[in-house]
Amino acid sequence: MVSSSSLAGHGRPKVVVIMGATGCGKSRLSIDLASHFRSAEVINSDKMQVYRGLDITTNKIPWADRRGVRHHLLGSLDPNDGEMTPSQFCFIGHKTISSIASRGNLTILVGGSNSFIHALLADQFDPEAEARPELRYDCCILWVHVSPPVLQKGLPKRVDGMLRMGAFDELAGYYDLRRTDPGAWAGLRKAIGVREFDRYFEKYPPLRGHAWGQEDAMERDDDPEREGAYQEALSEIKENASQLIRQQIEKISELSRSGWKLHRLDATKAVQLAMAPEEEGSGGGRSRDVWGLDVVGPSVKIVNQFLQGN
Ligand code: ATP
């Protein structure tokens, strides 16, 4: 439990921030910390996850994994309202942090998009200027770091998993929606997977009223050219996700160089173990243990010190 006196540092609300590249376990850590500190609420800062829709493609944490923790700005916006700007995120984010603090709860900001985090946390946000060390809130910033080659190596499995869970049907449905309404869901147009699969669907349009993924897999079985086009879309997704990882790590390093104090947690071993084939059979036990030792334990200690210090 967090005492209410520990939630305001020098009159400013306290905010725990979890940063890191895509696939490093930020959402998982947010739930582990929120469960540990109990009265905590999560604000999402991934610019594609703020909208409802494309839940699998944008990798939103599923309901079951949220373990009852209250989330804000996660799938709550209408993608038809267009792209959210950093200033709009900042406006809603400030209001949300105030209301979480008024309930006596701790804010855990998780993400995602560094331009959104920068806009919300900077004391004076100027999108053109470099980040400055002065922050608007009393922040404890955790950086979940995973060695880039390990993250890159995990990408094929991750993308395949997302497709198996239904990303193909989501993307086919979104393409189908835009056939009748080209401007639909404008906020989600830049999500990785959309452009890459649009090229495939232009050549092989999804059939209306079908189980798109299943139907498409059967068609591909008999058509090597179609299978080739599908594999090309997958390679592009992996390449673009890989580029996103590089950019995210570069931006986090920039924030660190500009004077933001980041607590770096090394989740490389835990992610590496989670990817190992033998972990699948064992239910991920070793990876879970290492995650607890290398990431959750040190994070709890850092956040405890932060909450106690004033
Ligand atoms: P920029 O201002 O350059 O967009 P940023 O830090 O605000 O950077 P990022 O989160 O790095 O934003 O996202 C950059 C791009 O990566 C998005 O516009 C989108 O194309 C893609 N992207 C980001 N998050 C996701 C996601 N969850 N699912 C799919 N694509 C994503």
Short mmCIF file of C-alpha atoms and ligand atoms in Angstrom, two decimals, residues 22 44-50 54-60 83 86 111-117 158 162 187-196 240-241 244-245 247-248 251, ligand 1:
data_model
loop_
_atom_site.label_atom_id
_atom_site.label_comp_id
_atom_site.label_asym_id
_atom_site.label_seq_id
_atom_site.Cartn_x
_atom_site.Cartn_y
_atom_site.Cartn_z
CA THR A 22 8.88 -2.58 -27.84
CA ASN A 44 -0.57 4.13 -21.33
CA SER A 45 1.66 6.33 -23.46
CA ASP A 46 1.95 4.22 -26.62
CA LYS A 47 0.50 6.40 -29.38
CA MET A 48 -1.10 3.47 -31.22
CA GLN A 49 -2.53 1.79 -28.12
CA VAL A 50 -4.56 4.84 -27.07
CA LEU A 54 -6.33 -3.37 -33.66
CA ASP A 55 -5.76 -4.69 -30.13
CA ILE A 56 -3.55 -7.58 -31.21
CA THR A 57 -1.68 -5.71 -33.94
CA THR A 58 -0.75 -2.89 -31.57
CA ASN A 59 0.02 -5.39 -28.80
CA LYS A 60 -2.27 -4.02 -26.07
CA GLU A 83 -4.10 11.19 -34.84
CA PRO A 86 1.71 15.14 -28.19
CA GLY A 111 5.16 3.44 -22.81
CA GLY A 112 5.71 3.62 -25.56
CA SER A 113 6.00 6.80 -27.50
CA ASN A 114 8.84 8.94 -26.40
CA SER A 115 7.32 12.09 -27.92
CA PHE A 116 4.25 11.58 -25.69
CA ILE A 117 6.33 10.91 -22.57
CA ARG A 158 6.62 -12.20 -31.81
CA MET A 162 0.52 -11.94 -33.18
CA GLY A 187 -5.67 7.41 -35.85
CA LEU A 188 -4.51 3.84 -36.47
CA ARG A 189 -3.29 4.19 -40.02
CA LYS A 190 0.38 4.34 -39.02
CA ALA A 191 0.36 1.22 -36.84
CA ILE A 192 3.01 -1.23 -37.98
CA GLY A 193 1.25 -3.94 -40.01
CA VAL A 194 -1.32 -1.72 -41.72
CA ARG A 195 0.68 -0.38 -44.64
CA GLU A 196 2.59 -3.63 -45.05
CA ASN A 240 9.87 -1.83 -39.58
CA ALA A 241 9.53 -3.16 -36.03
CA LEU A 244 11.24 1.14 -34.34
CA ILE A 245 13.33 -0.65 -31.69
CA GLN A 247 14.70 4.55 -32.84
CA GLN A 248 13.17 3.97 -29.40
CA LYS A 251 15.47 8.41 -28.14
P1 ATP B 1 7.53 9.68 -33.60
O1 ATP B 1 7.25 11.04 -33.06
O2 ATP B 1 8.73 9.60 -34.48
O3 ATP B 1 6.32 9.01 -34.16
P2 ATP B 1 7.30 8.54 -31.01
O4 ATP B 1 8.29 8.31 -29.95
O5 ATP B 1 6.26 9.54 -30.73
O6 ATP B 1 8.02 8.82 -32.37
P3 ATP B 1 6.80 5.73 -31.36
O7 ATP B 1 6.07 5.09 -30.28
O8 ATP B 1 8.27 5.53 -31.48
O9 ATP B 1 6.45 7.26 -31.35
O10 ATP B 1 6.07 5.29 -32.70
C1 ATP B 1 6.55 5.59 -33.96
C2 ATP B 1 5.74 4.82 -34.97
O11 ATP B 1 5.90 3.41 -34.73
C3 ATP B 1 4.23 4.99 -34.91
O12 ATP B 1 3.77 6.09 -35.60
C4 ATP B 1 3.78 3.67 -35.53
O13 ATP B 1 3.98 3.68 -36.91
C5 ATP B 1 4.71 2.70 -34.94
N1 ATP B 1 4.20 2.14 -33.67
C6 ATP B 1 4.43 2.58 -32.43
N2 ATP B 1 3.80 1.87 -31.50
C7 ATP B 1 3.14 0.92 -32.16
C8 ATP B 1 2.29 -0.15 -31.77
N3 ATP B 1 1.98 -0.37 -30.50
N4 ATP B 1 1.79 -0.93 -32.74
C9 ATP B 1 2.08 -0.73 -34.01
N5 ATP B 1 2.86 0.26 -34.47
C10 ATP B 1 3.39 1.08 -33.55
#
